[in-house]
Coordinates of C-alpha atoms and ligand atoms in Angstrom, one line a residue:
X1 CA -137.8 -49.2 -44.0
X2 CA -141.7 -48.6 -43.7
X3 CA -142.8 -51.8 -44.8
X4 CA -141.6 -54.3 -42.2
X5 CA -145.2 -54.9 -41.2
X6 CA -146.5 -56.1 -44.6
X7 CA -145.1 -59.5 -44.1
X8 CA -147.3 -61.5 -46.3
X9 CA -149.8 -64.8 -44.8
X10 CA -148.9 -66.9 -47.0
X11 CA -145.4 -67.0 -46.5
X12 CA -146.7 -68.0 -42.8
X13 CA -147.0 -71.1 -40.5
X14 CA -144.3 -73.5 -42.7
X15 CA -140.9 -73.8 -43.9
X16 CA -138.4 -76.1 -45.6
X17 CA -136.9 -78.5 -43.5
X18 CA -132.9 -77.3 -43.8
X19 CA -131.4 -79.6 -46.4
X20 CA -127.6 -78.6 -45.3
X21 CA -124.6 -79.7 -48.4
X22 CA -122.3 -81.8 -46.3
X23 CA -118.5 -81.1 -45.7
X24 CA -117.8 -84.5 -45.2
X25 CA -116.4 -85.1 -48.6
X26 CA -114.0 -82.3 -49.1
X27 CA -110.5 -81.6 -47.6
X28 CA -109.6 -77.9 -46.9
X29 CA -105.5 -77.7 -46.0
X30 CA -104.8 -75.2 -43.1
X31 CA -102.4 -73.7 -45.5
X32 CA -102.1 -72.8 -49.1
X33 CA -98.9 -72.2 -50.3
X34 CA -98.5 -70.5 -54.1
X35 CA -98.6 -72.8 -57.2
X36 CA -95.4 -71.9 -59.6
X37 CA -93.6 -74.1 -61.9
X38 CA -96.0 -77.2 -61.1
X39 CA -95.3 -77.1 -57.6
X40 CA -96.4 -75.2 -54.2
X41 CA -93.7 -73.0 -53.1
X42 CA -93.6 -71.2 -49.8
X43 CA -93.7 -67.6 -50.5
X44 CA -90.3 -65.6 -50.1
X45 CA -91.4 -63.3 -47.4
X46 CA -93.1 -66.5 -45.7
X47 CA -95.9 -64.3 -45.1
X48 CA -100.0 -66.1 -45.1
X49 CA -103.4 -64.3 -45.0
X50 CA -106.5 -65.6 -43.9
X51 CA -109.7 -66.8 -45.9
X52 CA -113.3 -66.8 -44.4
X53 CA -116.6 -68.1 -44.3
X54 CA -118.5 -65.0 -44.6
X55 CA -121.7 -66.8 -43.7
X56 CA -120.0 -67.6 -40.3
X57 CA -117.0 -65.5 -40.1
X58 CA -114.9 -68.5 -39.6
X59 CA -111.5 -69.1 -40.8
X60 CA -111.0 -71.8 -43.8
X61 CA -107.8 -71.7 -44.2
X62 CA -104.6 -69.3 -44.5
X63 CA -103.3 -68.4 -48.2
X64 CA -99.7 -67.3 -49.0
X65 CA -99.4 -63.4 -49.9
X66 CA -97.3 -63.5 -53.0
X67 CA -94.5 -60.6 -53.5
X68 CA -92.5 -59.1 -56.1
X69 CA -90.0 -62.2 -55.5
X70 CA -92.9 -64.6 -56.0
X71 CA -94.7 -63.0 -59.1
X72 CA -91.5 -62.7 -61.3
X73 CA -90.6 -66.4 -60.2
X74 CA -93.8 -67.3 -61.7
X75 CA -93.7 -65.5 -64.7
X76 CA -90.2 -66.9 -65.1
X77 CA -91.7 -70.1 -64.8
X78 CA -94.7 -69.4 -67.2
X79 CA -92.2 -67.9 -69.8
X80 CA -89.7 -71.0 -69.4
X81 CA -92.9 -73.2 -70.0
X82 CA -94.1 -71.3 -72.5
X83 CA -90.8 -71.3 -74.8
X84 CA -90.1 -74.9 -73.8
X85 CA -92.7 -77.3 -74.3
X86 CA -95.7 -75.5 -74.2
X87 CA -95.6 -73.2 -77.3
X88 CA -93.8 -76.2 -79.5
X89 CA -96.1 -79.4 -79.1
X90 CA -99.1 -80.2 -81.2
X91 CA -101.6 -78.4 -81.1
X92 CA -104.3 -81.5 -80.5
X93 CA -101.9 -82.5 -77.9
X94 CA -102.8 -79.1 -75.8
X95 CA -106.5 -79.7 -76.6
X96 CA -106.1 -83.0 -74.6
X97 CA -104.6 -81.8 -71.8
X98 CA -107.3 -79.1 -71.6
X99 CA -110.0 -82.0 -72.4
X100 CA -108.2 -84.0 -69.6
X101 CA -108.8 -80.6 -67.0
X102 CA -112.5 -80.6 -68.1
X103 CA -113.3 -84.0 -67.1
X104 CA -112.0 -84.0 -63.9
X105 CA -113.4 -80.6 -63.2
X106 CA -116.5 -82.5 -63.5
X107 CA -115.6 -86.0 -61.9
X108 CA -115.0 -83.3 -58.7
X109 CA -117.5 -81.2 -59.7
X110 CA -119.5 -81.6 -55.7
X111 CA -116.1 -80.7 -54.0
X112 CA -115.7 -77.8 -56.0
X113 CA -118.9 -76.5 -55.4
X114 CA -118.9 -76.9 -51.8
X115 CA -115.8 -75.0 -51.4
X116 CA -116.7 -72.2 -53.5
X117 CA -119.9 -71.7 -51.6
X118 CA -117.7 -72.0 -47.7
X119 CA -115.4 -69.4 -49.0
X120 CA -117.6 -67.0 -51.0
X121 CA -120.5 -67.1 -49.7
X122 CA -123.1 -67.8 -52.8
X123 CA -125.6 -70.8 -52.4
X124 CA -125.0 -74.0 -52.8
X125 CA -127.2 -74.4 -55.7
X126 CA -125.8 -71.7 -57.9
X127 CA -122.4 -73.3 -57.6
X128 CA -123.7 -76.8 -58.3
X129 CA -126.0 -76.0 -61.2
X130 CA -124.4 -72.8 -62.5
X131 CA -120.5 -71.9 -61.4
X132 CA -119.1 -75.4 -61.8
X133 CA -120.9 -76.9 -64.6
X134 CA -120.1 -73.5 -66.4
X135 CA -117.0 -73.9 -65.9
X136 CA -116.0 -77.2 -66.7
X137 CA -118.0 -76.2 -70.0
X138 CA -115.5 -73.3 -71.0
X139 CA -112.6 -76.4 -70.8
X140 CA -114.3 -78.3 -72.8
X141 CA -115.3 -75.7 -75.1
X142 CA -111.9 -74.4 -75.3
X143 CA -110.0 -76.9 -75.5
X144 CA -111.6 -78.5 -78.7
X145 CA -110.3 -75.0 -80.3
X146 CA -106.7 -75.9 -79.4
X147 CA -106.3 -78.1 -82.9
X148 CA -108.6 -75.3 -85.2
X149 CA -107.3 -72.3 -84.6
X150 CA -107.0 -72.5 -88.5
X151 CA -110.6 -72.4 -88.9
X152 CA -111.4 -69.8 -85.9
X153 CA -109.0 -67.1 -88.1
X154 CA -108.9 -67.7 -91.6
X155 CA -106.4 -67.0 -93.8
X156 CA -104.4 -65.7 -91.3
X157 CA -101.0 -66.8 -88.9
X158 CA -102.0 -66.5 -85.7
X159 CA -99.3 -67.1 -82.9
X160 CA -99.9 -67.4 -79.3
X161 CA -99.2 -64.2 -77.2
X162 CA -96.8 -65.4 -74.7
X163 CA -97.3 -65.1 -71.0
X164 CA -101.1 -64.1 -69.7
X165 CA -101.6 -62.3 -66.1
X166 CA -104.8 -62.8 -65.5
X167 CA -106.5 -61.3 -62.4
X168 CA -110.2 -62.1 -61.6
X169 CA -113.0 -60.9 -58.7
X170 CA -114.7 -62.7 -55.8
X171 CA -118.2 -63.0 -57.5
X172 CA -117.4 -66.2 -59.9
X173 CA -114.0 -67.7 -58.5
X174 CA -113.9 -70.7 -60.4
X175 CA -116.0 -69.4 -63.3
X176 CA -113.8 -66.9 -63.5
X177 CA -110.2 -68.7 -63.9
X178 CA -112.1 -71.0 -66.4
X179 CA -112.6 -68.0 -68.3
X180 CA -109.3 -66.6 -68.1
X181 CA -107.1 -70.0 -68.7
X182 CA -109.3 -71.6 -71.0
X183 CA -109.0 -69.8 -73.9
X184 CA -105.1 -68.6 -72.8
X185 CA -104.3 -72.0 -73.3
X186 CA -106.2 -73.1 -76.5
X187 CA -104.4 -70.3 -78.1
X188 CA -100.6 -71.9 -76.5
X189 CA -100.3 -69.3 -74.3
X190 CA -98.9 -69.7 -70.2
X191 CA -100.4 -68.4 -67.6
X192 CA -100.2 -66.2 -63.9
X193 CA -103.6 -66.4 -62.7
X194 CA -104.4 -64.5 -59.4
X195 CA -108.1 -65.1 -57.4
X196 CA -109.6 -62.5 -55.5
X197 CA -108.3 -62.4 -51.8
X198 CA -112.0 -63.3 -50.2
X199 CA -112.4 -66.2 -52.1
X200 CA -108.9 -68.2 -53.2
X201 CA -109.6 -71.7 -52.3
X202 CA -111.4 -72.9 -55.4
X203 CA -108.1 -71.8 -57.6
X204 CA -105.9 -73.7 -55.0
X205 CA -107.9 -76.7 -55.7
X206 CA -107.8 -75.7 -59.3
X207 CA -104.2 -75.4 -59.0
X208 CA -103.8 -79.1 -57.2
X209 CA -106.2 -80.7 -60.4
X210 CA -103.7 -79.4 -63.1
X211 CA -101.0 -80.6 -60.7
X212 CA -102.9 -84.4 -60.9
X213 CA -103.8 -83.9 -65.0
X214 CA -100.1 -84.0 -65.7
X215 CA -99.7 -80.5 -67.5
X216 CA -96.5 -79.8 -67.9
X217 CA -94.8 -77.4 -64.8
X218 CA -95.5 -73.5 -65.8
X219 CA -97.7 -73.7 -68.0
X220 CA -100.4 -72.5 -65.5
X221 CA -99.2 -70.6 -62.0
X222 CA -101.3 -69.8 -59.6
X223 CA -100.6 -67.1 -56.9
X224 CA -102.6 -65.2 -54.2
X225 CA -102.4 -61.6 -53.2
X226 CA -104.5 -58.8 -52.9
X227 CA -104.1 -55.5 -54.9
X228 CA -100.7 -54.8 -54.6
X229 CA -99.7 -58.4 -55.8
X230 CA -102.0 -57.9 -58.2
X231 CA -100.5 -54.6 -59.5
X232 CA -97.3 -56.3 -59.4
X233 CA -98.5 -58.7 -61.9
X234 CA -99.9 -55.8 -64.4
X235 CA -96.2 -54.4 -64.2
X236 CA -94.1 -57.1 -64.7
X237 CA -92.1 -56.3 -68.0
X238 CA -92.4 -60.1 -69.1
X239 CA -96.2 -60.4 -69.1
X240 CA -97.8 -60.3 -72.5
X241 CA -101.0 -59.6 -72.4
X242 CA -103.3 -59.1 -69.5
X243 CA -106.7 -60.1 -68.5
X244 CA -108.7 -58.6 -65.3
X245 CA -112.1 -58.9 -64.3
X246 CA -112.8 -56.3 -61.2
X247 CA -114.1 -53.1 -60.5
X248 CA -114.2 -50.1 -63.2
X249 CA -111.7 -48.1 -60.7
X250 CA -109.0 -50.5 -60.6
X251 CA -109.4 -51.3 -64.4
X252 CA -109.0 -47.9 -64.9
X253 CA -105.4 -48.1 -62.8
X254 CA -104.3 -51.0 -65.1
X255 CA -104.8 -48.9 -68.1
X256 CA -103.3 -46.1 -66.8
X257 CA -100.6 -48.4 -66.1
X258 CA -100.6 -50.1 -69.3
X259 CA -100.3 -47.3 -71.6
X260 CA -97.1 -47.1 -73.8
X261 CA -96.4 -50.5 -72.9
X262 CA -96.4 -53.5 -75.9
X263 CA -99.1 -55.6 -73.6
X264 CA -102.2 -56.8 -74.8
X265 CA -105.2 -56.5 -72.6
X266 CA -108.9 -57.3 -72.1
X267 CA -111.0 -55.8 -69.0
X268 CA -114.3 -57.2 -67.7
X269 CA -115.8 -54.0 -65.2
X270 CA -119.2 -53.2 -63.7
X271 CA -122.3 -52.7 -64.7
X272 CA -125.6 -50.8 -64.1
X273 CA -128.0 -52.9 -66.6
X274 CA -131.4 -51.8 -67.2
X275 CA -134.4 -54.7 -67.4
X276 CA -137.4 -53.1 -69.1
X277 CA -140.2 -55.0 -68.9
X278 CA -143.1 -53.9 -71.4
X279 CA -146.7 -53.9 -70.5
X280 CA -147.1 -56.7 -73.3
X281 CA -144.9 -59.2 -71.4
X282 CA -145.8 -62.0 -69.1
X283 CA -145.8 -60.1 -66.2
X284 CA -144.9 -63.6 -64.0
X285 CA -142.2 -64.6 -66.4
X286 CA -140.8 -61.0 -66.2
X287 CA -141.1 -60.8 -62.3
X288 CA -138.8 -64.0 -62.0
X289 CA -136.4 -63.1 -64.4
X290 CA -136.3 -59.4 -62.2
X291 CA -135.4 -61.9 -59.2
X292 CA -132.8 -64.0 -60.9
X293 CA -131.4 -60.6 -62.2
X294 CA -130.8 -58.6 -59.1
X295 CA -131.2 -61.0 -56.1
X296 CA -129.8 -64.4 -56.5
X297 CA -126.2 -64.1 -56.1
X298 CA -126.6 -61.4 -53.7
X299 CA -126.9 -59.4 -56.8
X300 CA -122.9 -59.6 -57.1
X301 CA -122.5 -60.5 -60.6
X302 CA -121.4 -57.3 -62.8
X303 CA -124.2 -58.1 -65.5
X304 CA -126.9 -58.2 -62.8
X305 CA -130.4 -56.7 -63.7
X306 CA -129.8 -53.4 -60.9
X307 CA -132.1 -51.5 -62.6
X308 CA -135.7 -52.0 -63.5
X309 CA -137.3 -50.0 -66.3
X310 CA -141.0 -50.5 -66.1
X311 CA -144.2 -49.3 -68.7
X312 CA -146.5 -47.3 -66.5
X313 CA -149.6 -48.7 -67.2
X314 CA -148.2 -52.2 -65.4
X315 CA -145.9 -50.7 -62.6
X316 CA -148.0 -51.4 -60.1
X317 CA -149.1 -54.8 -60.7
X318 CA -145.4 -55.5 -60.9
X319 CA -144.3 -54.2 -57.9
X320 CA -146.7 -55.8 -56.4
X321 CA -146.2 -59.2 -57.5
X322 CA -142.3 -58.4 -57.2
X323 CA -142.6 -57.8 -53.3
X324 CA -144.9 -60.9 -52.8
X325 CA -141.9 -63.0 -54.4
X326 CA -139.6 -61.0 -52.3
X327 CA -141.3 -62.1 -49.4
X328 CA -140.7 -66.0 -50.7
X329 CA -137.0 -65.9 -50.8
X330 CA -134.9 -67.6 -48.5
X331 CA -131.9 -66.0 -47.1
X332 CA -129.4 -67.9 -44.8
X333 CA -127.1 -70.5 -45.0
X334 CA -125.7 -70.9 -48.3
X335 CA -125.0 -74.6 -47.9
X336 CA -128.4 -75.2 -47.6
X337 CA -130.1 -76.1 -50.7
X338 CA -133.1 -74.1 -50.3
X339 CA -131.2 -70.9 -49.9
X340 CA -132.1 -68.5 -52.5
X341 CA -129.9 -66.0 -51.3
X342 CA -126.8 -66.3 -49.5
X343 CA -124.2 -64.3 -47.8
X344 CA -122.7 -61.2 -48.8
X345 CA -119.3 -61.8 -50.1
X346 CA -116.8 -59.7 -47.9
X347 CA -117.5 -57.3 -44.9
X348 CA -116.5 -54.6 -46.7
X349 CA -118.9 -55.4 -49.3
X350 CA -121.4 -55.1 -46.8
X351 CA -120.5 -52.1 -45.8
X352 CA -120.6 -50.9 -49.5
X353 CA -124.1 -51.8 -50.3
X354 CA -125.4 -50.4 -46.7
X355 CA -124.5 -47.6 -47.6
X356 CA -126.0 -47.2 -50.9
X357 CA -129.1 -48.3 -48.8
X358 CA -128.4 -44.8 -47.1
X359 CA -127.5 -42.9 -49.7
X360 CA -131.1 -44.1 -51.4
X361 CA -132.9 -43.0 -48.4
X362 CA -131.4 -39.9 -48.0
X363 CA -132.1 -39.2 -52.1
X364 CA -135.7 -39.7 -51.3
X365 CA -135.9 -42.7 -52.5
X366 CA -138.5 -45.2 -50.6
X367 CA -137.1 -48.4 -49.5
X368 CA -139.1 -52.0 -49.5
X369 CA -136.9 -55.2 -48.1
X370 CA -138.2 -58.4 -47.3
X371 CA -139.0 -59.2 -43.7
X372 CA -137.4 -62.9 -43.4
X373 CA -134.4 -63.1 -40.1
X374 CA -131.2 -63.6 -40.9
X375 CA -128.9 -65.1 -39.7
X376 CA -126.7 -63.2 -36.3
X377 CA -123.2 -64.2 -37.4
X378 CA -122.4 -63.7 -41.2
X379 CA -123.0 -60.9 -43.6
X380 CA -126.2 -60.7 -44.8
X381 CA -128.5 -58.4 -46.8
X382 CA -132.0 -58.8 -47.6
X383 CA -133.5 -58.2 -50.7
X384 CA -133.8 -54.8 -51.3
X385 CA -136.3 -52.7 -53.6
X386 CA -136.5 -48.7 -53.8
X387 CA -138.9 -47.1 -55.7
X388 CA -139.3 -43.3 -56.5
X389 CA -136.0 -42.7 -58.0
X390 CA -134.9 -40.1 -60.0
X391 CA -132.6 -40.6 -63.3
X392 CA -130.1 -38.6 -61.2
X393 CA -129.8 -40.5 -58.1
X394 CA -126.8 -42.6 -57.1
X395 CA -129.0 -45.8 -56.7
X396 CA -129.5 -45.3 -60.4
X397 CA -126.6 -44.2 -61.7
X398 CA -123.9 -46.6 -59.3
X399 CA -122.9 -50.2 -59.0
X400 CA -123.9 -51.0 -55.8
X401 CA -123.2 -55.4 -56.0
X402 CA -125.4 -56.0 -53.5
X403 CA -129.2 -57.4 -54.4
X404 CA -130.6 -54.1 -54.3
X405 CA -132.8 -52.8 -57.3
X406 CA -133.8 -49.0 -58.2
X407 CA -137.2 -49.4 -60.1
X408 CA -138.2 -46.1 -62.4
X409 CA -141.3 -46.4 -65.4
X410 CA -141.3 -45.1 -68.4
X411 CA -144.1 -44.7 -70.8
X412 CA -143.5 -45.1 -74.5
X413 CA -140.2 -47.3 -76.0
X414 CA -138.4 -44.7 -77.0
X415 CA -138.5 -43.2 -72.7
X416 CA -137.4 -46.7 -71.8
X417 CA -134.3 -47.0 -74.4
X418 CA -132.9 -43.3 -73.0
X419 CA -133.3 -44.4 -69.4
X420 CA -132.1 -47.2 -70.1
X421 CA -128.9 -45.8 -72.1
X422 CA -128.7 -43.0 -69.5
X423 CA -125.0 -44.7 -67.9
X424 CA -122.0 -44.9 -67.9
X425 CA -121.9 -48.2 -68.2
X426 CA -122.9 -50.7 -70.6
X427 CA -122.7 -54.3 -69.9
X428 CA -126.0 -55.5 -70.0
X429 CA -129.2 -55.1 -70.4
X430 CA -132.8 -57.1 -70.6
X431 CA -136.0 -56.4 -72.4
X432 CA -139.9 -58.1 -71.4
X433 CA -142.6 -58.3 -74.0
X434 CA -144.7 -60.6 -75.9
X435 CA -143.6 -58.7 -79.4
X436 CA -140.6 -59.9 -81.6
X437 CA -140.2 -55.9 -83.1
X438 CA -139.9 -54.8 -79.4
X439 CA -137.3 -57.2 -78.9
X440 CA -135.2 -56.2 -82.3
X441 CA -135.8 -52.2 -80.8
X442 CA -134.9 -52.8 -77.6
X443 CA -131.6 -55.3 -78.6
X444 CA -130.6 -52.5 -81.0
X445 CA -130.9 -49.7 -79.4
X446 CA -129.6 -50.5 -75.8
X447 CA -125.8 -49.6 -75.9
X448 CA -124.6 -53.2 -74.4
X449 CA -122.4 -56.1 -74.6
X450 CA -124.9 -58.7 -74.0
X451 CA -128.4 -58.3 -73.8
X452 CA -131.5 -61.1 -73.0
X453 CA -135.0 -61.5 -74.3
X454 CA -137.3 -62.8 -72.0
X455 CA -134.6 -64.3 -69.8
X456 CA -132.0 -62.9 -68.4
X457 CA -128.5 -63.8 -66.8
X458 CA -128.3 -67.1 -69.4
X459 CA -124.4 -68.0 -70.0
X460 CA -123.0 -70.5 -72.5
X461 CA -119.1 -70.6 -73.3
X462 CA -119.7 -70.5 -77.1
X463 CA -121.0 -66.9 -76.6
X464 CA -118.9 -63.4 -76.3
X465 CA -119.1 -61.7 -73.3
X466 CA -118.2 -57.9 -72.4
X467 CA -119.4 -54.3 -72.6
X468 CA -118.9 -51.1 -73.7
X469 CA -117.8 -47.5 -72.0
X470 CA -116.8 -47.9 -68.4
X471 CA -117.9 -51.9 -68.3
X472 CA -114.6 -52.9 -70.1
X473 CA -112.7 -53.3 -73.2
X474 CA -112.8 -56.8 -75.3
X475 CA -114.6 -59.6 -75.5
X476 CA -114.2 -63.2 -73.5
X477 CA -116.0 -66.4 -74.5
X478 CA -117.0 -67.8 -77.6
X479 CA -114.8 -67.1 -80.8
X480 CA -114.5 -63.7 -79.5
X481 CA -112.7 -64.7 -76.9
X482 CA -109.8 -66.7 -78.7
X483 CA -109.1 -62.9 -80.4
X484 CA -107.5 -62.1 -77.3
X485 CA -105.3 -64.7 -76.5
X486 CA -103.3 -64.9 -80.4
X487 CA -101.2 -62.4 -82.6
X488 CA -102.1 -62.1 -86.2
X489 CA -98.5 -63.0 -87.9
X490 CA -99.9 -62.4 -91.2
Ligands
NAI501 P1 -111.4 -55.1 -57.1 O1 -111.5 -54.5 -58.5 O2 -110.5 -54.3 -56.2 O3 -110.8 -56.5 -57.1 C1 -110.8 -57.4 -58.2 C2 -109.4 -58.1 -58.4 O4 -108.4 -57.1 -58.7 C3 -109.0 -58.8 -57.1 O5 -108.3 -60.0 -57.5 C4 -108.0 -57.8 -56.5 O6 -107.0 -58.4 -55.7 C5 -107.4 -57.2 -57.7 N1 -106.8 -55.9 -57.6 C6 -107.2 -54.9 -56.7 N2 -106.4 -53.8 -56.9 C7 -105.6 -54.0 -58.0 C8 -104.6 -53.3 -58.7 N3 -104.4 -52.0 -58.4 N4 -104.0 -53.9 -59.7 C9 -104.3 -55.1 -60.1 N5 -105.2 -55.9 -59.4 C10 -105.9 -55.4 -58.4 O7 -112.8 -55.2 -56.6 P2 -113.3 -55.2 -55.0 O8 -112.6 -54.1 -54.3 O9 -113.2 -56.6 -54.5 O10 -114.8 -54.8 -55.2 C11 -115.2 -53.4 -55.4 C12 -116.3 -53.2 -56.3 O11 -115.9 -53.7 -57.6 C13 -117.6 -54.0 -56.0 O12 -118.4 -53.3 -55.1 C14 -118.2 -54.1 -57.4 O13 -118.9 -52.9 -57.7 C15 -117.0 -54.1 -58.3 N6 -116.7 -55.5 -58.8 C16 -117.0 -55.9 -60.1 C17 -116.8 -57.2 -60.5 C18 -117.1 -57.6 -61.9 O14 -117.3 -58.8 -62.1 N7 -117.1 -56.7 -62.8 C19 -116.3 -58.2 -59.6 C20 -115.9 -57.7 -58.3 C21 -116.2 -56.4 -57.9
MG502 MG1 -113.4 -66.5 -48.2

């Protein structure tokens, strides 16, 4: 960590005065119990585990841990709803009940967003102006599919699948069960949605909205669990069709687990996307898409910009001007609106990308973070930069989900596109230059799901999302998106 010392002066001698969210309009219960059937029901083994603040390491509130018992009573409750009234009324009439979810998403839109930011961790202003907004978009978006399902597939039949498991990360709580239960419901599906263990609050509150919007009891359950329940879900011989966002490891245990069987499924995994910014670009455009990419967020989103792929002939500058804006990022306090970065999510988490931090020094890697303080209690990493790397090294090659970025050059289009492809992933990618036929070269020939000009990490619900080799199988969003929700009858 050699460069401590080259704290810049104009970062000097002034700050923000802290601009702190406040807590005074939300209500947090002590306890959580799980949501089947339309109502919370105390979990058979009457067992609860806790939720924290990872910015302060304070407990929010304690969550039930759902068991066998408890997942087949909700899918029994999801399959009742789903052959009773769910499955038989109008299809406009489901449209307005996921219109009706929508709206009060954003009516509550402020509570929302201060609770996902207490129990995750992630600034206050990405879950006010990104998570929430996002995801009351993906009702809305949805939901005026419900009545046109005609037009989405024509000329076919399509029926809904039945009963959806769906089982989503830490990174996006809300974002992702908007996601998932969108689109399972346009379609007429029920659903089993599980949130991550770190961060379960959002889906509780989630879970009390569709309580107050009337839907009818079943149609959306929502339980909470760590792997095991989760793994319960994938094997329940009632569920459909399954949906999980998560780590490449445990997608890979749900296929395993999956194979043979009749169930559908669609899995969102990691990433290791390449930004390659071209000596033709705007260099200070490029630079603070590079910071959106990797840092805000912590850098845990799986499409985040981890690697940079830089022309020689500008490296330099850009590093440059990379750790002068490194040096201008705020990290703290996530509920303060100035934070540009904010706590990492879990311990463990931390504990991952520290030591990836290792693991690059040790490769021979050199390692630049930003000198800001941070915070005593909490879990916190700075923004991290190495430079030096080799094709080969872990850094390059491994989701770390942490902001940490592994910068390599490359010298003519064709070096960038096989350093970029070089990985076994293929989520996401980014391209920097001032010339449309770079662009069309670079969309073409990186191997990924989603891929940004001249921006990067830009999300709208009418546009597929999902990669290719280890970063998943199918498509959410958009049109794409209903595809995995409906049978084709004819
Ligand atoms: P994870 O994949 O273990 O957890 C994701 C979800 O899957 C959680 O709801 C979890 O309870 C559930 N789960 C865990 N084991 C399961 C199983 N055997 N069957 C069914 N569900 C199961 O991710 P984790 O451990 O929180 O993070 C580890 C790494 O995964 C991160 O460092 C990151 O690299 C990657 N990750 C990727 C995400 C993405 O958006 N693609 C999101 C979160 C993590
Ligand atoms: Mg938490």
């Amino acid at each position: 960590m050699k460069s401590q010392a080259n704290k810049l002066a104009f970062n000097d001698g002034w700050h923000y005065a802290p601009a702190p969210e406040s807590t005074d309009h939300i209500r947090i219960d002590e306890k959580y119990d799980l949501f089947i059937g339309g109502e919370f029901v105390a979990p058979e083994e009457g067992r609860y585990f806790e939720t924290i603040n990872p910015a302060t390491e304070d407990t929010l509130s304690s969550v039930a841990l759902a068991t066998e018992t408890d997942i087949d009573r909700a899918v029994k409750a999801a399959r009742k709803a789903y052959n009773g009234p769910w499955s038989k009324m109008k299809a406009s009439e489901r449209g307005k009940y996921i219109f009706r979810i929508a709206r009060m998403l954003q009516e509550r839109a402020r509570e929302f967003a201060t609770i996902e930011t207490l129990d995750g961790g992630k600034p206050i202003r990405e879950s006010r102006d990104i998570d929430i907004p996002l995801a009351a978009a993906h009702f809305f978006y949805y939901a005026g599919w419900a009545d046109k399902l005609a037009y989405a597939f024509p000329g076919r039949n399509v029926r809904a699948v039945g009963v959806a498991a769906q089982i989503i990360p830490w990174n996006f709580p809300l974002l992702m069960a908007s996601w998932k239960i969108a689109p399972a419901l346009a379609c007429g599906n029920t659903v089993v949605l599980k949130p991550a263990e770190t961060t379960p609050l959002t889906a509780m509150k989630l879970a009390e909205l569709i309580q107050d919007a009337g839907l009818p009891p079943g149609v959306v359950n929502i339980v909470t669990g760590a792997g095991e329940t989760g793994a319960t879900m994938v094997n329940h011989p009632d569920v459909d069709k399954i949906a999980f966002t998560g780590s490449t490891s445990v997608g890979r245990i749900i296929q395993k687990s999956l194979a043979g069987t009749n169930k559908k499924y669609t899995l969102e995994l990691g990433g290791k996307a390449a930004n390659l910014i071209f000596e033709d670009a705007a260099i200070d455009q490029a630079v603070e898409g590079i910071v959106n990419g990797i840092f805000y967020n912590q850098g845990h989103v799986c499409c985040a910009g981890s690697r940079l792929l830089v022309q020689e002939s500008v490296a330099d500058e850009v590093i440059e001007k990379l750790r002068e804006r490194m040096e201008t990022l705020i990290v703290g306090d996530p509920m303060d609106k100035n934070t540009d970065i904010g706590a990492i999510n879990s311990a463990e988490q931390l504990e991952t990308i520290q030591s990836y931090l290792k693991i690059g020094q040790d490769e021979g890697a050199e390692m630049y973070q930003s000198s800001c303080d941070v915070p005593r209690r909490g879990y916190w990493c700075r923004p991290t930069i190495f430079t030096g790397v080799s094709q080969s090294n872990r850094i390059v090659q491994e989701e770390i989900f942490g902001p940490v970025l592994a910068i390599q050059t490359f010298r003519t289009l064709e070096e960038g596109l096989t350093k970029a492809n070089n990985t076994p992933y293929g989520l996401s990618g980014g391209v920097w230059t001032d010339k449309g036929a770079k662009i069309f070269k670079v969309t073409q020939g990186i191997r990924a799901g989603v891929i940004w000009a001249n921006t990067f990490n830009k999300f709208d619900p009418t546009s597929p999302f999902g990669g290719y080799k280890e970063s998943g199988v199918g498509r959410e969003g958009g049109l794409h998106g209903l595809g995995a929700y409906v049978k084709m009858a004819t």
